[in-house]
Coordinates of C-alpha atoms in Angstrom, one line a residue:
Q1 CA -3.5 16.2 2.3
V2 CA -3.2 15.6 -1.7
Q3 CA -3.0 11.9 -3.3
L4 CA -1.7 11.3 -6.9
V5 CA -2.5 8.2 -8.8
E6 CA -0.8 7.7 -12.0
S7 CA -1.8 5.4 -14.6
G8 CA -1.1 4.5 -18.4
G9 CA 2.5 3.1 -18.4
G10 CA 3.7 -0.1 -20.0
L11 CA 5.7 -1.5 -22.6
V12 CA 5.8 0.0 -26.0
Q13 CA 8.1 -0.3 -28.8
A14 CA 10.6 2.8 -30.1
G15 CA 8.8 5.3 -31.8
G16 CA 5.2 4.6 -30.2
S17 CA 3.1 6.5 -27.9
L18 CA 1.7 6.5 -24.4
R19 CA -0.4 8.6 -22.4
L20 CA 0.2 8.8 -18.8
S21 CA -2.5 10.1 -16.5
C22 CA -2.4 11.6 -12.9
A23 CA -5.4 11.7 -11.2
A24 CA -5.5 14.0 -8.0
S25 CA -7.7 14.4 -5.1
G26 CA -7.6 16.1 -1.5
R27 CA -7.0 19.7 -1.3
T28 CA -8.1 22.3 -3.7
F29 CA -5.6 22.7 -6.4
V30 CA -5.9 26.5 -7.9
G31 CA -2.3 27.7 -8.2
Y32 CA -0.8 24.4 -7.8
L33 CA 1.9 23.4 -10.2
M34 CA 1.7 19.9 -11.4
G35 CA 4.4 17.9 -13.0
W36 CA 5.8 14.8 -14.3
F37 CA 9.3 13.5 -13.4
R38 CA 11.3 10.5 -14.2
Q39 CA 13.9 8.4 -12.8
A40 CA 15.7 5.7 -14.6
P41 CA 17.8 2.8 -13.0
G42 CA 20.9 4.3 -11.5
K43 CA 20.0 7.5 -12.3
E44 CA 18.6 10.7 -10.2
R45 CA 15.1 11.7 -10.6
E46 CA 14.9 14.1 -13.5
F47 CA 12.2 16.8 -14.3
V48 CA 10.1 16.1 -17.7
A49 CA 7.4 18.3 -18.0
A50 CA 5.1 20.6 -15.6
I51 CA 1.9 22.8 -15.7
R52 CA 0.6 25.4 -13.3
W53 CA -3.4 24.7 -12.6
S54 CA -4.0 28.6 -12.8
N55 CA -3.0 29.5 -15.9
H56 CA -2.0 26.4 -17.5
N57 CA 1.5 27.6 -18.3
T58 CA 3.5 24.6 -19.4
Y59 CA 7.3 23.9 -18.9
Y60 CA 9.0 21.1 -20.5
A61 CA 12.8 19.5 -20.1
D62 CA 14.6 19.6 -23.7
S63 CA 14.4 15.8 -24.0
A64 CA 10.7 16.3 -23.8
K65 CA 10.1 19.2 -26.0
R66 CA 8.4 18.3 -29.4
R67 CA 7.6 15.0 -28.4
F68 CA 5.6 15.2 -24.9
T69 CA 2.6 17.3 -24.1
I70 CA 1.6 17.8 -20.9
S71 CA -2.3 19.1 -20.1
G72 CA -4.7 19.4 -17.6
D73 CA -8.2 18.9 -16.8
N74 CA -9.3 21.1 -14.0
N75 CA -12.8 19.6 -13.3
K76 CA -11.3 16.3 -13.1
K77 CA -8.2 17.1 -11.3
T78 CA -6.3 14.9 -13.7
V79 CA -2.9 15.9 -15.4
F80 CA -2.1 14.0 -18.3
L81 CA 1.3 13.5 -20.3
Q82 CA 1.2 12.6 -23.8
M83 CA 4.3 10.6 -25.0
N84 CA 5.1 10.4 -28.8
G85 CA 7.9 9.1 -30.6
L86 CA 9.1 7.4 -27.5
K87 CA 12.7 6.1 -27.4
P88 CA 14.6 3.3 -25.3
E89 CA 15.8 6.4 -23.2
D90 CA 12.8 7.1 -21.9
T91 CA 12.6 3.8 -19.9
A92 CA 11.7 4.8 -16.4
V93 CA 9.5 5.3 -13.7
Y94 CA 7.4 8.0 -14.2
Y95 CA 6.2 10.2 -11.1
C96 CA 3.3 12.7 -10.7
A97 CA 4.2 15.7 -8.5
A98 CA 1.9 18.5 -6.9
D99 CA 3.4 21.7 -5.8
P100 CA 1.0 23.8 -3.9
S101 CA 3.9 26.5 -2.7
A102 CA 3.3 28.8 -5.6
R103 CA 7.2 29.0 -6.1
P104 CA 8.4 30.4 -9.4
W105 CA 9.3 27.5 -11.6
G106 CA 13.0 28.3 -12.0
Q107 CA 13.2 27.7 -7.9
V108 CA 11.4 24.5 -8.0
I109 CA 14.1 23.3 -10.5
G110 CA 17.0 24.8 -8.7
Q111 CA 15.9 23.0 -5.7
G112 CA 17.0 19.6 -7.5
P113 CA 16.7 16.0 -6.9
P114 CA 15.7 13.7 -5.5
N115 CA 12.4 15.8 -4.6
Y116 CA 12.9 19.3 -5.7
G117 CA 11.1 20.5 -2.7
I118 CA 8.1 19.1 -3.7
N119 CA 6.1 17.3 -0.8
Y120 CA 3.6 15.2 -2.7
W121 CA 4.3 12.6 -5.1
G122 CA 2.6 9.5 -6.5
K123 CA 4.0 6.0 -6.3
G124 CA 5.4 6.0 -9.6
I125 CA 4.6 4.2 -13.0
L126 CA 6.8 2.1 -15.1
V127 CA 7.3 2.9 -18.6
T128 CA 9.3 0.7 -20.8
V129 CA 10.6 1.4 -24.4
S130 CA 11.7 -1.5 -26.2
S131 CA 14.3 -0.9 -29.3

């Protein structure tokens, strides 16, 4: 069993920054893919960024490139999402997810919303960006 707890959300003005954290506990995470997804009101859950624990390869949605950075602390089993240059359209509930299956990244994205074939999700945390 895997537990994921997000923190660091809140209200920020456009152009500001936030750092989300996801603390993981439970089973070992070697080889896991850890990711951030988000869901805005009335929209499907979408991918934001992901990192693979084994080699720290990272993946980003086009909307996140050059503004967001995902990183991980293996010892603390924590994944971070540094978000800079936030825009009102970044407003959403952000979810942390863990995929232990070692599937190639393309397969994860190809599975599509709502859960991309991923079994472990946090409860989500709200990020609101005011204009």
